């Protein structure tokens, strides 16, 4: 089975999973791969939005349902958590629409929102809108980056090893992100 076949068959589910777990790197890479014509750009954007939406809903529900659990309490004790709550109280709608674009706040924010008084229905609607916007913006940036790379290095289709290297890099980044996240969530 060729690399192109593997990407065509498993690329969009991998981007959805990667967007849920790691985030921007996977979606940027998906945009780059879409520029190569191996995946549809709108599919990359939709998969990114879906993965982001699902993971943020999971963390929101974690904060809402298990706010007294030791793992959630461990998150609420971080100094960043207080800053997130302050921003949420001051700009609830704007913060929900923007937190996934703010570096370092992607996981803690939906947990904080879950512990707040924000109604679940409101979060679902705003989260869906923000996830769509995020998927389109980050996927589009990756696609545009593909254009810049192509201008700089010629046609990427002739560079099959580049696609393999990008896939390996995304896999390694996802593995590291999972490892770091599991270590941070371990009880002390």
PDB file of N, CA and C in Angstrom, residues 1 5 9 27 42 60-61 63 87 101 103 127 137 154-155 159-160 162-163 168 176 188:
ATOM      1  N   UNK A   1       0.850  -1.168   0.000  1.00  0.00           N
ATOM      2  CA  UNK A   1       0.000   0.000   0.000  1.00  0.00           C
ATOM      3  C   UNK A   1       0.903   1.241   0.000  1.00  0.00           C
ATOM      4  N   UNK A   5      -2.046   6.281  -0.560  1.00  0.00           N
ATOM      5  CA  UNK A   5      -3.247   5.515  -0.240  1.00  0.00           C
ATOM      6  C   UNK A   5      -3.513   5.548   1.253  1.00  0.00           C
ATOM      7  N   UNK A   9      -6.766   7.183   2.938  1.00  0.00           N
ATOM      8  CA  UNK A   9      -7.664   6.333   3.701  1.00  0.00           C
ATOM      9  C   UNK A   9      -7.779   6.748   5.162  1.00  0.00           C
ATOM     10  N   UNK A  27      -3.085  19.885  12.480  1.00  0.00           N
ATOM     11  CA  UNK A  27      -3.972  20.559  11.523  1.00  0.00           C
ATOM     12  C   UNK A  27      -3.162  21.337  10.488  1.00  0.00           C
ATOM     13  N   UNK A  42     -11.317  21.115   2.603  1.00  0.00           N
ATOM     14  CA  UNK A  42     -12.512  21.236   3.442  1.00  0.00           C
ATOM     15  C   UNK A  42     -12.662  20.029   4.356  1.00  0.00           C
ATOM     16  N   UNK A  60     -14.922  19.972  29.027  1.00  0.00           N
ATOM     17  CA  UNK A  60     -16.012  20.725  29.651  1.00  0.00           C
ATOM     18  C   UNK A  60     -16.823  19.798  30.561  1.00  0.00           C
ATOM     19  N   UNK A  61     -17.194  18.641  30.035  1.00  0.00           N
ATOM     20  CA  UNK A  61     -17.982  17.692  30.838  1.00  0.00           C
ATOM     21  C   UNK A  61     -17.185  17.171  32.026  1.00  0.00           C
ATOM     22  N   UNK A  63     -14.984  18.919  33.716  1.00  0.00           N
ATOM     23  CA  UNK A  63     -15.086  19.990  34.702  1.00  0.00           C
ATOM     24  C   UNK A  63     -16.470  20.092  35.309  1.00  0.00           C
ATOM     25  N   UNK A  87     -10.734  35.754  33.075  1.00  0.00           N
ATOM     26  CA  UNK A  87     -11.051  36.128  31.692  1.00  0.00           C
ATOM     27  C   UNK A  87     -12.460  35.671  31.319  1.00  0.00           C
ATOM     28  N   UNK A 101      -7.355  29.538  20.527  1.00  0.00           N
ATOM     29  CA  UNK A 101      -6.318  30.271  19.810  1.00  0.00           C
ATOM     30  C   UNK A 101      -5.242  30.802  20.754  1.00  0.00           C
ATOM     31  N   UNK A 103      -2.316  30.263  23.284  1.00  0.00           N
ATOM     32  CA  UNK A 103      -1.339  29.232  23.605  1.00  0.00           C
ATOM     33  C   UNK A 103      -1.354  28.909  25.104  1.00  0.00           C
ATOM     34  N   UNK A 127     -18.839  26.575  21.380  1.00  0.00           N
ATOM     35  CA  UNK A 127     -17.731  25.663  21.113  1.00  0.00           C
ATOM     36  C   UNK A 127     -17.780  25.176  19.663  1.00  0.00           C
ATOM     37  N   UNK A 137      -9.262  28.279  10.026  1.00  0.00           N
ATOM     38  CA  UNK A 137      -8.091  29.165  10.089  1.00  0.00           C
ATOM     39  C   UNK A 137      -6.796  28.358  10.090  1.00  0.00           C
ATOM     40  N   UNK A 154       9.831  23.722  -5.026  1.00  0.00           N
ATOM     41  CA  UNK A 154       9.306  23.031  -6.204  1.00  0.00           C
ATOM     42  C   UNK A 154       8.099  22.187  -5.844  1.00  0.00           C
ATOM     43  N   UNK A 155       7.727  21.311  -6.704  1.00  0.00           N
ATOM     44  CA  UNK A 155       6.526  20.513  -6.515  1.00  0.00           C
ATOM     45  C   UNK A 155       6.735  19.449  -5.447  1.00  0.00           C
ATOM     46  N   UNK A 159       8.434  14.846  -3.943  1.00  0.00           N
ATOM     47  CA  UNK A 159       9.198  14.623  -2.714  1.00  0.00           C
ATOM     48  C   UNK A 159       8.401  13.737  -1.759  1.00  0.00           C
ATOM     49  N   UNK A 160       8.243  12.481  -2.120  1.00  0.00           N
ATOM     50  CA  UNK A 160       7.484  11.541  -1.296  1.00  0.00           C
ATOM     51  C   UNK A 160       8.071  11.382   0.087  1.00  0.00           C
ATOM     52  N   UNK A 162       9.297  13.673   1.874  1.00  0.00           N
ATOM     53  CA  UNK A 162       8.847  14.790   2.691  1.00  0.00           C
ATOM     54  C   UNK A 162       7.512  14.448   3.350  1.00  0.00           C
ATOM     55  N   UNK A 163       6.602  13.872   2.581  1.00  0.00           N
ATOM     56  CA  UNK A 163       5.315  13.472   3.153  1.00  0.00           C
ATOM     57  C   UNK A 163       5.508  12.437   4.252  1.00  0.00           C
ATOM     58  N   UNK A 168       5.690  11.203  10.019  1.00  0.00           N
ATOM     59  CA  UNK A 168       6.448  10.728  11.187  1.00  0.00           C
ATOM     60  C   UNK A 168       6.545  11.811  12.243  1.00  0.00           C
ATOM     61  N   UNK A 176       4.407  12.415  21.953  1.00  0.00           N
ATOM     62  CA  UNK A 176       4.993  13.227  23.028  1.00  0.00           C
ATOM     63  C   UNK A 176       3.890  13.981  23.776  1.00  0.00           C
ATOM     64  N   UNK A 188      -0.214  13.082  42.261  1.00  0.00           N
ATOM     65  CA  UNK A 188       1.109  13.338  42.852  1.00  0.00           C
ATOM     66  C   UNK A 188       1.462  12.352  43.910  1.00  0.00           C
TER      67      UNK A 188
END
